[in-house]
Coordinates of C-alpha atoms in Angstrom, one line a residue:
Chain G
X24 CA 0.9 12.3 11.5
X25 CA 3.4 9.2 11.3
X26 CA 5.7 9.5 8.6
X27 CA 8.2 7.0 7.2
X28 CA 11.2 8.0 5.2
X29 CA 12.6 5.4 2.9
X30 CA 16.0 5.6 1.5
X31 CA 17.5 5.3 -1.2
X32 CA 14.5 6.3 -3.4
X33 CA 16.4 4.5 -6.5
X34 CA 18.9 1.8 -6.5
X35 CA 20.5 0.2 -9.6
X36 CA 22.9 -2.6 -9.0
X37 CA 24.5 -5.6 -10.9
X38 CA 23.4 -9.2 -10.2
X39 CA 25.1 -10.7 -7.3
X40 CA 25.6 -7.5 -5.3
X41 CA 24.2 -7.0 -1.9
X42 CA 21.9 -4.1 -0.8
X43 CA 20.3 -2.6 1.9
X44 CA 17.1 -0.4 2.1
X45 CA 16.3 1.9 5.1
X46 CA 12.9 2.8 6.6
X47 CA 13.0 5.4 9.4
X48 CA 10.5 7.5 11.5
X49 CA 10.4 9.7 14.4
X50 CA 7.2 7.8 15.5
X51 CA 6.9 4.3 17.2
X52 CA 5.1 1.7 15.4
X53 CA 3.4 -1.6 16.8
X54 CA 4.5 -3.3 13.6
X55 CA 6.1 -2.8 10.4
X56 CA 5.6 -4.4 7.1
X57 CA 7.6 -4.6 3.8
X58 CA 5.8 -4.9 0.6
X59 CA 7.1 -5.5 -2.8
X60 CA 5.4 -4.2 -6.1
X61 CA 5.7 -5.1 -9.7
X62 CA 4.7 -3.0 -12.6
X63 CA 1.0 -3.3 -13.3
X64 CA 0.4 -4.9 -9.9
X65 CA -0.3 -4.1 -6.4
X66 CA 1.9 -4.3 -3.6
X67 CA 2.5 -7.9 -2.0
X68 CA 3.4 -8.5 1.7
X69 CA 7.0 -9.9 2.1
X70 CA 7.0 -9.6 6.0
X71 CA 5.7 -8.3 9.2
X72 CA 7.9 -7.5 12.1
X73 CA 6.5 -6.9 15.4
X74 CA 9.0 -7.0 18.2
X75 CA 11.8 -4.5 18.7
X76 CA 15.1 -6.0 17.5
X77 CA 13.5 -8.7 15.8
X78 CA 15.2 -10.1 12.6
X79 CA 13.3 -12.3 10.0
X80 CA 14.9 -14.0 6.9
X81 CA 13.1 -14.9 3.7
X82 CA 15.7 -16.7 1.7
X83 CA 18.1 -13.9 0.6
X84 CA 16.1 -11.1 2.2
X85 CA 16.8 -10.2 5.8
X86 CA 14.3 -7.8 7.7
X87 CA 15.2 -6.1 10.9
X88 CA 12.9 -4.1 13.2
X89 CA 14.8 -1.3 15.3
X90 CA 15.1 -1.9 18.9
X91 CA 13.0 1.2 19.6
X92 CA 10.5 0.2 16.8
X93 CA 10.9 3.4 15.0
X94 CA 13.1 2.0 12.0
X95 CA 13.5 -1.0 9.8
X96 CA 15.9 -2.3 7.2
X97 CA 15.7 -4.8 4.4
X98 CA 18.9 -6.4 3.1
X99 CA 19.2 -8.3 0.1
X100 CA 22.2 -10.8 -0.4
X101 CA 23.3 -11.8 -3.9
X102 CA 20.6 -9.8 -5.7
X103 CA 19.1 -11.2 -8.7
X104 CA 17.0 -9.5 -11.7
X105 CA 14.0 -11.2 -10.3
X106 CA 14.3 -8.9 -7.3
X107 CA 13.7 -5.8 -9.5
X108 CA 10.5 -4.0 -8.1
X109 CA 9.4 -1.2 -5.8
X110 CA 9.9 -2.0 -2.2
X111 CA 7.6 -0.3 0.3
X112 CA 7.9 -0.3 4.1
X113 CA 4.6 0.4 5.9
X114 CA 4.1 1.2 9.7
X115 CA 1.0 0.2 11.9
X116 CA -0.1 2.1 14.8
X117 CA -1.8 0.3 17.6
X118 CA -5.0 1.6 19.4
X119 CA -8.1 3.6 18.7
X120 CA -9.9 3.4 15.4
X121 CA -6.5 3.6 13.7
X122 CA -6.0 -0.1 14.0
X123 CA -5.3 -1.9 10.8
X124 CA -4.5 1.5 9.0
X125 CA -0.9 1.5 7.6
X126 CA 1.5 4.5 6.8
X127 CA 3.5 3.9 3.7
X128 CA 7.0 5.0 2.9
X129 CA 7.5 6.6 -0.5
X130 CA 9.2 3.4 -1.6
X131 CA 12.6 2.1 -3.2
X132 CA 12.8 1.6 -6.8
X133 CA 15.4 -1.5 -7.0
X134 CA 16.7 -2.5 -10.6
X135 CA 19.0 -5.4 -10.8
X136 CA 21.0 -5.9 -14.0
X137 CA 22.0 -9.1 -15.2
Chain S
X80 CA -7.2 -18.5 -4.8
X81 CA -8.8 -15.4 -3.0
X82 CA -7.9 -12.0 -4.6
X83 CA -9.1 -8.5 -4.5
X84 CA -10.7 -7.5 -7.7
X85 CA -10.8 -4.1 -9.2
X86 CA -12.7 -2.8 -12.2
X87 CA -11.9 -1.2 -14.6
X88 CA -8.3 -1.8 -15.0
X89 CA -7.9 1.3 -17.3
X90 CA -10.0 4.4 -17.4
X91 CA -9.3 7.3 -19.7
X92 CA -11.8 10.3 -19.4
X93 CA -12.1 13.9 -20.1
X94 CA -12.1 16.4 -17.5
X95 CA -15.4 17.0 -15.9
X96 CA -16.7 13.6 -16.4
X97 CA -17.8 11.2 -13.6
X98 CA -15.5 8.3 -12.9
X99 CA -16.6 5.2 -10.8
X100 CA -14.1 2.6 -9.6
X101 CA -15.2 -0.6 -8.1
X102 CA -13.7 -3.2 -5.8
X103 CA -14.6 -6.5 -4.5
X104 CA -12.6 -7.5 -1.4
X105 CA -11.6 -10.9 -0.4
X106 CA -14.6 -12.8 1.1
X107 CA -14.5 -12.5 4.9
X108 CA -12.3 -9.6 5.2
X109 CA -13.5 -6.8 7.3
X110 CA -11.7 -3.9 6.2
X111 CA -11.4 -2.1 3.1
X112 CA -8.8 0.6 1.9
X113 CA -8.7 2.8 -1.0
X114 CA -5.2 4.2 -2.0
X115 CA -4.0 6.5 -4.7
X116 CA -0.5 6.0 -6.1
X117 CA 1.6 8.6 -8.1
X118 CA 5.4 9.0 -8.6
X119 CA 5.2 12.3 -6.7
X120 CA 3.3 11.3 -3.7
X121 CA 3.8 7.5 -3.6
X122 CA 0.9 5.5 -2.1
X123 CA -1.6 7.8 -0.3
X124 CA -4.6 6.5 2.0
X125 CA -7.9 7.9 0.7
X126 CA -10.4 6.3 2.9
X127 CA -11.0 3.1 4.7
X128 CA -14.0 1.0 6.0
X129 CA -14.3 -1.5 8.8
X130 CA -17.3 -3.8 8.7
X131 CA -18.8 -1.6 6.0
X132 CA -18.7 1.8 8.2
X133 CA -16.3 4.7 7.0
X134 CA -13.7 5.1 9.5
X135 CA -11.3 7.7 7.8
X136 CA -11.7 9.7 4.6
X137 CA -9.4 12.5 5.6
X138 CA -7.1 11.7 2.7
X139 CA -9.9 12.4 0.2
X140 CA -10.7 15.8 -1.5
X141 CA -14.3 15.8 0.0
X142 CA -15.8 18.1 -2.7
X143 CA -15.1 15.6 -5.4
X144 CA -14.5 12.2 -4.1
X145 CA -16.9 9.9 -2.3
X146 CA -16.5 6.3 -1.2
X147 CA -19.0 3.8 -0.2
X148 CA -19.5 0.3 0.6
X149 CA -22.9 -0.6 -0.6
X150 CA -22.5 -4.3 0.8
X151 CA -19.7 -6.4 2.0
X152 CA -18.8 -7.6 -1.6
X153 CA -18.5 -4.2 -3.0
X154 CA -16.6 -0.9 -2.4
X155 CA -16.8 2.2 -4.8
X156 CA -14.6 5.1 -5.3
X157 CA -16.4 8.0 -7.3
X158 CA -14.7 11.2 -8.6
X159 CA -17.2 13.8 -9.9
X160 CA -16.1 16.1 -11.6
X161 CA -12.7 14.5 -12.5
X162 CA -9.8 16.7 -13.0
X163 CA -6.2 16.0 -14.9
X164 CA -4.7 16.1 -11.3
X165 CA -6.7 13.0 -10.6
X166 CA -4.7 10.9 -12.9
X167 CA -3.1 8.0 -10.8
X168 CA -3.3 4.5 -10.1
X169 CA -6.0 3.6 -7.5
X170 CA -5.7 0.7 -5.4
X171 CA -8.1 -1.1 -3.3
X172 CA -7.0 -3.4 -0.5
X173 CA -8.6 -5.6 2.1
X174 CA -7.6 -7.2 5.3
X175 CA -8.9 -8.8 8.5
X176 CA -8.3 -6.6 11.7
X177 CA -9.9 -7.1 14.9
X178 CA -9.0 -5.8 18.5
X179 CA -9.7 -8.9 20.6
X180 CA -6.6 -10.9 19.2
X181 CA -4.2 -7.7 18.6
X182 CA -3.9 -6.4 15.1
X183 CA -3.5 -8.4 11.9
X184 CA -2.5 -5.8 9.5
X185 CA -1.7 -7.6 6.2
X186 CA -3.3 -5.7 3.3
X187 CA -4.1 -7.6 0.1
X188 CA -4.0 -5.5 -2.7
X189 CA -6.1 -5.3 -6.0
X190 CA -4.3 -4.8 -9.4
X191 CA -5.3 -1.4 -9.5
X192 CA -7.3 1.0 -11.8
X193 CA -5.1 3.3 -14.0
X194 CA -7.0 6.6 -14.3
X195 CA -6.3 9.2 -17.0
X196 CA -8.0 12.4 -17.0
X197 CA -7.4 14.4 -20.1

């Protein structure tokens, strides 16, 4: 069973601060995704990383996939109140009937105060 | 604007009652997932289908939960009998996955059904 551990579970910061969320596993994933979920809604995909060491940027968000494809990080620069939400990482395993199936981390609840 | 739809959005019921949740996946998607989300357990996969065939329902309590896809436009999750510990938000997600071009694992989530069992 592949497990993804996210840290921290809760993050409360002031507008303008930087933050990093980590997603770690002992398993290798073929790809890793980050989702953001707002209250009363389902998660929405932010990014998919596929190659070990890959770095992707989405405005103020920077995503990195570990070289060994076992871990990932999400860094937000100059956080804004609109970044508030639940951030979930999810790993995919290649091959067999499991392709398409994702294992989700527990999530990080981010609150950005004005 | 293609979206996954779920009904009902909210359901309050009493212990022992049957609950049926419905999901309409995005047209053309071949994979449908059912998840349950709670504060304690996070997002748990209950079951999923590809091309309407069940692939994995190991996350589901078999004695009371059942998931079906009567056709490509409808997925259902049924709980009978419901218990207070089933109270959670249930999400349906759909995606397009195929093996000949590698994986395409983006999942599109519906808004969820908030279930409260008293």
